[in-house]
GROMACS .gro file of C-alpha atoms in nm:
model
  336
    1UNK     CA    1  10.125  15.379  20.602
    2UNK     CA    2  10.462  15.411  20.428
    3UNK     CA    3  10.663  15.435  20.733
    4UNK     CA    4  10.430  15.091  20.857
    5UNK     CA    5  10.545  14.950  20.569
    6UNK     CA    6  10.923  15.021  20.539
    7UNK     CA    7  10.926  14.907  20.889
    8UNK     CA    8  10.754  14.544  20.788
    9UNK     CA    9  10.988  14.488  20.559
   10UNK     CA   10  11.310  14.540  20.800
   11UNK     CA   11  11.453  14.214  20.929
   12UNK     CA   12  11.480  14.270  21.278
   13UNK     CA   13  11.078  14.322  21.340
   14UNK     CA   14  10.892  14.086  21.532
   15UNK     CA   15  10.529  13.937  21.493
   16UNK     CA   16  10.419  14.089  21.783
   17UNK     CA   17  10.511  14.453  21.714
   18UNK     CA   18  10.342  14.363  21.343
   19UNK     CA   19   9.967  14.286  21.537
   20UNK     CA   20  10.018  14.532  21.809
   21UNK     CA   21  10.093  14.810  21.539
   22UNK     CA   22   9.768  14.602  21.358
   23UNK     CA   23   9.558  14.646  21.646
   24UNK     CA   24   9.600  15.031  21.673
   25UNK     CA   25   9.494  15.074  21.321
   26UNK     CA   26   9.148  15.128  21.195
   27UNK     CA   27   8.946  14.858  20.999
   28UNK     CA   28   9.029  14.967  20.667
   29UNK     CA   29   9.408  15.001  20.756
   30UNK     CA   30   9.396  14.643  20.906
   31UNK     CA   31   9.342  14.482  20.565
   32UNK     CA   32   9.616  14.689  20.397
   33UNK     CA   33   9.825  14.625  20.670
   34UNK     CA   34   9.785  14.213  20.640
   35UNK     CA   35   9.822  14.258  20.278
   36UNK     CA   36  10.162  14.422  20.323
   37UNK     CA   37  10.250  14.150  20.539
   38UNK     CA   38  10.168  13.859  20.355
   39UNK     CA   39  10.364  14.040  20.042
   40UNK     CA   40  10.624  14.029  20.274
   41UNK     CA   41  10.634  13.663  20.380
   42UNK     CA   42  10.596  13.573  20.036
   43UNK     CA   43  10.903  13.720  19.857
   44UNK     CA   44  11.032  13.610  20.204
   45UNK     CA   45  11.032  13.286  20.125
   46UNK     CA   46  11.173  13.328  19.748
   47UNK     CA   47  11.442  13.152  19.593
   48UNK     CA   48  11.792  13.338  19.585
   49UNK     CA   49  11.853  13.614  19.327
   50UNK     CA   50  12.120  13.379  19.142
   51UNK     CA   51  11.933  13.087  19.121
   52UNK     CA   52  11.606  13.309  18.959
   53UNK     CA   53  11.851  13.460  18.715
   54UNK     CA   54  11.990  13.114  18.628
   55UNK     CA   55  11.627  12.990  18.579
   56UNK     CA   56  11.587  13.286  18.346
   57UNK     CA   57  11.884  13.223  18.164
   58UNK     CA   58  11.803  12.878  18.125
   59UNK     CA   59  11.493  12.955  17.918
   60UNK     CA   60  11.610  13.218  17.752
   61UNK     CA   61  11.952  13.057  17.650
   62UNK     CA   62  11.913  12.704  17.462
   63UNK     CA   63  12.165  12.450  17.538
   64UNK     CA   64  12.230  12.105  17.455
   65UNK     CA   65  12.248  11.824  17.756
   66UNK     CA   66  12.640  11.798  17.811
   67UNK     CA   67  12.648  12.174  17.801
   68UNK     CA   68  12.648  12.416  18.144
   69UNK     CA   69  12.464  12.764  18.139
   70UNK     CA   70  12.884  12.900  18.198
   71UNK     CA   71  12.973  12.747  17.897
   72UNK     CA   72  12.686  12.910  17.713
   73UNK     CA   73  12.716  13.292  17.848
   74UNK     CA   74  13.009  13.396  17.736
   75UNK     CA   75  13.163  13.750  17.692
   76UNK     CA   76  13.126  13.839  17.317
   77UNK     CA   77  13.438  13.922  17.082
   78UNK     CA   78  13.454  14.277  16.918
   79UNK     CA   79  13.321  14.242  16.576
   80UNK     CA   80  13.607  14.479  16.468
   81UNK     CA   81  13.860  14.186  16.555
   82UNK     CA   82  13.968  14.044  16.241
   83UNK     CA   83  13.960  13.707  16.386
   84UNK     CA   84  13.589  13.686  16.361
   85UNK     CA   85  13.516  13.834  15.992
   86UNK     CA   86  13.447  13.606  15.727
   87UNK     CA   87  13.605  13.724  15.419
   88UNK     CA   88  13.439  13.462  15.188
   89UNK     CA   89  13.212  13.616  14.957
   90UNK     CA   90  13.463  13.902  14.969
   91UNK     CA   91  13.727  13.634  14.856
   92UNK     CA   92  13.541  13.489  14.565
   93UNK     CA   93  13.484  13.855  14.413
   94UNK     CA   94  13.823  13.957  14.405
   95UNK     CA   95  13.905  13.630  14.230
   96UNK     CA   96  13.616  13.653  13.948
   97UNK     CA   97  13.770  14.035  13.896
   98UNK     CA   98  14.108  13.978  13.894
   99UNK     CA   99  14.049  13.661  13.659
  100UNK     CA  100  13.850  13.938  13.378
  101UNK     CA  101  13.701  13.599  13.275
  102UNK     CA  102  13.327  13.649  13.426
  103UNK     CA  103  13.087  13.843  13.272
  104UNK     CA  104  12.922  14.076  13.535
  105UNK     CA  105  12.558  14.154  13.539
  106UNK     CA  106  12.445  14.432  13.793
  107UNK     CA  107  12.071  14.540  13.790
  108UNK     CA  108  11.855  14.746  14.013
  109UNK     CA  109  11.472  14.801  14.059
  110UNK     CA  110  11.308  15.112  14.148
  111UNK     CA  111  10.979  15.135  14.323
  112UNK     CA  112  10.731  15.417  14.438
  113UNK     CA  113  10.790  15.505  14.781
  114UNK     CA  114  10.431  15.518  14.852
  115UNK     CA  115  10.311  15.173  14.706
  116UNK     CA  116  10.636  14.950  14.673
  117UNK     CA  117  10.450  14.709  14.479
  118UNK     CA  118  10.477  14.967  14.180
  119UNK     CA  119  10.786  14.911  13.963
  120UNK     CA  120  10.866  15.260  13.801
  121UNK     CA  121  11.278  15.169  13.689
  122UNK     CA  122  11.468  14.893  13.566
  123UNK     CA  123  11.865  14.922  13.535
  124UNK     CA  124  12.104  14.712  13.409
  125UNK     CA  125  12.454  14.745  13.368
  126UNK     CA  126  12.715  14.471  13.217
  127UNK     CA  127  13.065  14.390  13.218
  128UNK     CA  128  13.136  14.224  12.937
  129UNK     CA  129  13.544  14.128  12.901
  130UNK     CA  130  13.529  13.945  12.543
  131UNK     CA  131  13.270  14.245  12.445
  132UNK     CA  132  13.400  14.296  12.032
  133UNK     CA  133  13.294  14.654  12.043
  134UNK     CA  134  13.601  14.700  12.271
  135UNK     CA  135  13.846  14.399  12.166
  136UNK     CA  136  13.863  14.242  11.820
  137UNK     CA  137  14.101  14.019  11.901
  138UNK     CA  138  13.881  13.799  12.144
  139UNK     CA  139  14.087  13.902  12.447
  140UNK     CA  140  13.948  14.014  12.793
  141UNK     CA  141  13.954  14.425  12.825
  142UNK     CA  142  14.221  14.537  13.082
  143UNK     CA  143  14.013  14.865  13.137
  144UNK     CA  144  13.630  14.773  13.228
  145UNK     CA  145  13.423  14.911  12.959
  146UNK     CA  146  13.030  14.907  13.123
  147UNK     CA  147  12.723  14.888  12.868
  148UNK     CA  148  12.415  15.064  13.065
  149UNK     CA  149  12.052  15.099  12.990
  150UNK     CA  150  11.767  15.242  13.169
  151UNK     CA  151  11.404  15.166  13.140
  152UNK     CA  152  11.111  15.342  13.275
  153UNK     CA  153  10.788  15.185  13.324
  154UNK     CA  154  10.521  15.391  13.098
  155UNK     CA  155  10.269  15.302  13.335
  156UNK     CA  156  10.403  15.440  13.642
  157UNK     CA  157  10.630  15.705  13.543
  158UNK     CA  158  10.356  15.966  13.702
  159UNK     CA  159  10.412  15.832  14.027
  160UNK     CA  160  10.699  16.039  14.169
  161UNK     CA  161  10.960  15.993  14.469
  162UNK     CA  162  11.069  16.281  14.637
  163UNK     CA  163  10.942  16.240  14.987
  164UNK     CA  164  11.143  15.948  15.124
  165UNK     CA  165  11.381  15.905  14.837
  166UNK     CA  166  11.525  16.105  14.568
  167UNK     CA  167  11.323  16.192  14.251
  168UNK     CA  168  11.601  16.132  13.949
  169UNK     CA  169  11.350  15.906  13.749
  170UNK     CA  170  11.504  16.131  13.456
  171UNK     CA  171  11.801  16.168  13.532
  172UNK     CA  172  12.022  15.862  13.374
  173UNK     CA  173  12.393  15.981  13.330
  174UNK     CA  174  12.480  15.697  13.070
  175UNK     CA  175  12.260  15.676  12.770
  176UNK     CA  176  11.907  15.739  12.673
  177UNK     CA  177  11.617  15.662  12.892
  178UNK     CA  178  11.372  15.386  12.748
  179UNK     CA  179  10.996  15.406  12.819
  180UNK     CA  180  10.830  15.125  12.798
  181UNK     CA  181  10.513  14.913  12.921
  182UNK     CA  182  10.580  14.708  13.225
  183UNK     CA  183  10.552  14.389  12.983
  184UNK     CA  184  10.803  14.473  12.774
  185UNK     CA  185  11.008  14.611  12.973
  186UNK     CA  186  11.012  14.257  13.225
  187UNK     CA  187  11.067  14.097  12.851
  188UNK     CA  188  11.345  14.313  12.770
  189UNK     CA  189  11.548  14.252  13.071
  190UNK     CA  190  11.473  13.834  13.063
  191UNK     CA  191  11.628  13.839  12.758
  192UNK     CA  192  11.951  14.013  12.848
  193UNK     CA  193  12.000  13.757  13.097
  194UNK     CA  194  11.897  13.467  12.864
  195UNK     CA  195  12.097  13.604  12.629
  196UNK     CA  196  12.429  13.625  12.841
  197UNK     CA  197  12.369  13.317  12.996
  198UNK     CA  198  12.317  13.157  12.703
  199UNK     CA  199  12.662  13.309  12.543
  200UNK     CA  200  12.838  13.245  12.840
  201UNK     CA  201  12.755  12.926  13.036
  202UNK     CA  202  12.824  12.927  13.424
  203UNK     CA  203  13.040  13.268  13.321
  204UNK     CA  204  12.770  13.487  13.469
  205UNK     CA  205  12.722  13.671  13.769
  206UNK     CA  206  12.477  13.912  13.931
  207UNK     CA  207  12.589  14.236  14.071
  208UNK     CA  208  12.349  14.418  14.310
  209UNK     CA  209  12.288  14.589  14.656
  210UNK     CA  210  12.084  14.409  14.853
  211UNK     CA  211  11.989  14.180  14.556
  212UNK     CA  212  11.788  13.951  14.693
  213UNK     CA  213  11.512  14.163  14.756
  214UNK     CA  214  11.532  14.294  14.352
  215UNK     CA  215  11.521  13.883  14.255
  216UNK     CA  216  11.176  13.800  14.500
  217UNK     CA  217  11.002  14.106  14.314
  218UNK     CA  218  11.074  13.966  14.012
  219UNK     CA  219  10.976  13.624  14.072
  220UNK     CA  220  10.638  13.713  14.207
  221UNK     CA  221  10.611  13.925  13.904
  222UNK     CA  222  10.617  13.593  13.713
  223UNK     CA  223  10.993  13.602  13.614
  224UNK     CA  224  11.152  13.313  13.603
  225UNK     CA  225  11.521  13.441  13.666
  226UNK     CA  226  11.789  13.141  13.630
  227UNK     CA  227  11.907  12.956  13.948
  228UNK     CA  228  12.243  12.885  13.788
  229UNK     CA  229  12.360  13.266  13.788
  230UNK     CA  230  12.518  13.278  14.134
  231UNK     CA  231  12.505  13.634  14.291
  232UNK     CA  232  12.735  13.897  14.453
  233UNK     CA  233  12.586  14.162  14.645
  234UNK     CA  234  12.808  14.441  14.710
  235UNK     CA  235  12.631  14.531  15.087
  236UNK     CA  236  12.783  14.170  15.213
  237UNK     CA  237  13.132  14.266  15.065
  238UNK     CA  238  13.130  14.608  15.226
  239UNK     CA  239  13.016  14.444  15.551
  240UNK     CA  240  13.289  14.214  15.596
  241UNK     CA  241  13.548  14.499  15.510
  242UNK     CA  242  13.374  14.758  15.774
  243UNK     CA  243  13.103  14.528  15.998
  244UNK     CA  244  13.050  14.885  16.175
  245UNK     CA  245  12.860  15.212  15.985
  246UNK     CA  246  12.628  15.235  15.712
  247UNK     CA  247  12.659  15.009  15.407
  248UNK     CA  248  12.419  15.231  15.153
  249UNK     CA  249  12.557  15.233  14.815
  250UNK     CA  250  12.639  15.612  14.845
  251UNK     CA  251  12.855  15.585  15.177
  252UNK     CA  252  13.001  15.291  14.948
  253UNK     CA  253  13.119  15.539  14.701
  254UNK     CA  254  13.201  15.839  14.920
  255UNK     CA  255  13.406  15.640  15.117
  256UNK     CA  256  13.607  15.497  14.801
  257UNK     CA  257  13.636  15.797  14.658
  258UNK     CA  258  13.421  15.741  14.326
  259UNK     CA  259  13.273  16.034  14.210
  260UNK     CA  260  12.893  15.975  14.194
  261UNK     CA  261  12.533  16.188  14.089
  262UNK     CA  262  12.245  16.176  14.119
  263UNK     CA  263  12.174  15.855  14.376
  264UNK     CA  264  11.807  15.632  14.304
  265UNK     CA  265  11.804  15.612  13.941
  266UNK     CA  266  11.827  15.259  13.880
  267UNK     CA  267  12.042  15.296  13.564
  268UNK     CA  268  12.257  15.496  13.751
  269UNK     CA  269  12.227  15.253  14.074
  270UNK     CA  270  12.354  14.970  13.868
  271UNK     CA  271  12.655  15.163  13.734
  272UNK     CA  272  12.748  15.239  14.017
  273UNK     CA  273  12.735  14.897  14.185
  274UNK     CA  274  12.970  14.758  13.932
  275UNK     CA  275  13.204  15.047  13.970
  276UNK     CA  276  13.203  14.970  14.354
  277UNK     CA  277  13.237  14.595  14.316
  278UNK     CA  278  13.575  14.695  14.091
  279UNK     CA  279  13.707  14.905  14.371
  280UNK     CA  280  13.713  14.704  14.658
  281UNK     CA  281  13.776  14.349  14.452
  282UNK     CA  282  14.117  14.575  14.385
  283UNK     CA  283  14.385  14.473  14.610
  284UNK     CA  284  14.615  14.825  14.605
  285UNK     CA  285  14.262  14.997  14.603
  286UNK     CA  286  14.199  14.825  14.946
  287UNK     CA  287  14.565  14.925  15.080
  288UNK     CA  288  14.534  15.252  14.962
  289UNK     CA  289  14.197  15.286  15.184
  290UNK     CA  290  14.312  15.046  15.469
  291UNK     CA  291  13.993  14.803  15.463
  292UNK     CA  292  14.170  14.520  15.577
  293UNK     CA  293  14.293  14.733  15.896
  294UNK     CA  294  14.109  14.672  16.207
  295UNK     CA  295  13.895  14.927  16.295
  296UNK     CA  296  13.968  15.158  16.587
  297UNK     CA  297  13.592  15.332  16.779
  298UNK     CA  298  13.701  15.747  16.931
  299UNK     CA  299  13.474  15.807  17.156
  300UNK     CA  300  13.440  16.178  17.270
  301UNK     CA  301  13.231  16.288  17.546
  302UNK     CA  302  13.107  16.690  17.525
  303UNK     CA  303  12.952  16.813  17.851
  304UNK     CA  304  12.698  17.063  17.688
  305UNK     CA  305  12.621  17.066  17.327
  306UNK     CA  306  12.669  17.382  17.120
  307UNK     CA  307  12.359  17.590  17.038
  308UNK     CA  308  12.260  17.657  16.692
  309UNK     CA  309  12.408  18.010  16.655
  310UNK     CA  310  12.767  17.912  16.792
  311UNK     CA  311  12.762  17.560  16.544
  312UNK     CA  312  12.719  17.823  16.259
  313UNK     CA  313  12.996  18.052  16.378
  314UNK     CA  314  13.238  17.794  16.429
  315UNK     CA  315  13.195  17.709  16.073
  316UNK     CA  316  13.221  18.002  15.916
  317UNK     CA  317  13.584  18.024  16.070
  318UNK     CA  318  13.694  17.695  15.968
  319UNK     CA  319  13.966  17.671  15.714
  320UNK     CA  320  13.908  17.497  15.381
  321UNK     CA  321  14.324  17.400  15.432
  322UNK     CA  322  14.506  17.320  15.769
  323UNK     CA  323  14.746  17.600  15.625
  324UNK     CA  324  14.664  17.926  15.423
  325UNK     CA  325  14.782  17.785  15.122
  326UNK     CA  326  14.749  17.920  14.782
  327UNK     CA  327  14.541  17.755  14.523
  328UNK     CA  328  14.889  17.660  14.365
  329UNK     CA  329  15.006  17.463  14.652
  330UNK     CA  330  14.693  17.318  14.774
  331UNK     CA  331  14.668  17.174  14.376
  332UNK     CA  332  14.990  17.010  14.399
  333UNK     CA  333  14.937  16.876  14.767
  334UNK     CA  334  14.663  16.664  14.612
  335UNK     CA  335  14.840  16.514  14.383
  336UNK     CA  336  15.163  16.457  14.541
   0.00000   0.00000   0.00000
């Protein structure tokens, strides 16, 4: 039957080789046979394979009247070209830090991994630059001086991370941990904001990563967080620096060098933000770690991957210098 077939679907046969061979087949066989045939005749008398792939592109490709299906599919630019980045929000943060004239308000929610609707954290950082506990003289701080709080939610401080993100609920690395009803601890943190914003008019900004999912929770939680505030999320200003690679905050802060601990405490999260916002708003920070460069993909191809064993004796003989240097010399070669 397969051979039958293969030779129905050659060009050269003829229709009376296709009943003869028919003929000498049993009843059952007939009907397969006529089947194969009429599948036959039928993509037979198809359109071409360029106009069915220009009827697919059609649909799948909008385009206005005036404009051809060749005009629409188009080979695509590298994003790495820095042609196509937009540096925008990127732009506007280096010129609110550079200016010291905006005070900075970075804040991050934590949730329980299991039920995110569950707030368990609330940090909030801020950059103050006319902050008196730093200046007396009313004039902005050169050095950014950070005040950080932390808040735990009383009500859901039993429910524990740990599976899918890191447990460090108690673990805030700049103050004293407040525990508080979920209430008062949503009060609390509207009137930091009002308060700021009130002190400071069209001075503010939020800091965050990914802050727009941190604002929604709060306004279906019945805060009514100020539309004036604009906001400057730190994910978008990595992004247009590297398009390519993960944009967590702690690649942010590997990558920039900023020493870091103990990663999903929201206090800690919101420290952290504004320390990464001031380190790539810094123009010799961004030299120093090429950010503006355009990026440049190795590819290496290995033919058979290492088992288990060798991975773990090829470590064990790699050297912690590229030269057996001393401890002496490997000090100074860090900071020369």
């Amino acid at each position: 039957m397969l051979a039958l077939r293969q030779t129905v679907r050659s060009k050269n046969i003829t229709n009376t080789l296709i009943e003869s061979a028919q003929l000498q087949l049993k009843p059952p066989f007939q009907n397969a046979c006529h089947r194969c045939f009429s599948s036959v005749e039928s993509t037979s008398n198809e359109k071409e394979p360029e106009a069915k792939t220009s009827k697919i592109r059609s649909v799948l490709i909008p385009r206005s009247k005036n404009e051809t299906v060749e005009d629409k599919v188009r080979p695509r630019k590298p994003t790495f070209n820095s042609g196509d980045r937009t540096y925008a929000t990127l732009n506007q943060g280096i010129d609110w830090v550079t200016s010291r004239s905006k005070v900075f308000i970075s804040f991050d929610l934590e949730h329980y991994e299991f039920e995110p609707t569950l707030l368990t954290e609330i940090g909030i950082t801020v950059y103050d630059p006319y902050d008196k506990k730093w200046d007396q003289k009313n004039q902005p701080v050169f050095f950014p001086r950070f005040r950080s709080s932390h808040i735990i939610v009383d009500e859901h401080k039993r429910h524990r991370n740990g599976r899918f993100v890191p447990d460090n609920m108690f673990n805030f690395l700049f103050g004293k941990s407040n525990v508080m009803k979920q209430k008062a601890a949503l009060k609390a943190f509207t009137e930091i904001i009002n308060h700021y914003n009130q002190a400071y008019p069209g001075e503010v900004v939020f800091i965050g990563q990914q802050l727009s999912g941190d604002i929604l929770f709060l306004k279906k939680m019945g805060i009514q967080v100020p539309e004036n505030i604009p906001i400057l999320d730190t994910e978008r200003v990595w992004k247009e620096s590297q398009p390519e690679g993960s944009s967590n905050l702690a690649h942010i802060l590997q990558k920039l060098d900023l020493p870091h601990s103990f990663i999903h405490n929201a206090g800690n999260d919101s420290y952290y933000t504004l320390m990464a916002l001031f380190s790539l708003c810094d123009l010799p920070t961004r030299k120093c770690y090429k950010l503006d460069e355009p990026l440049t993909i190795e590819i290496t191809t290995q033919s058979k991957p290492l088992s288990k064993t060798k991975r773990k004796h090829l470590k064990a003989f790699i050297p912690r210098f590229e030269k057996q240097d001393t401890p002496e010399d490997a000090l100074l070669k860090f900071f020369k």
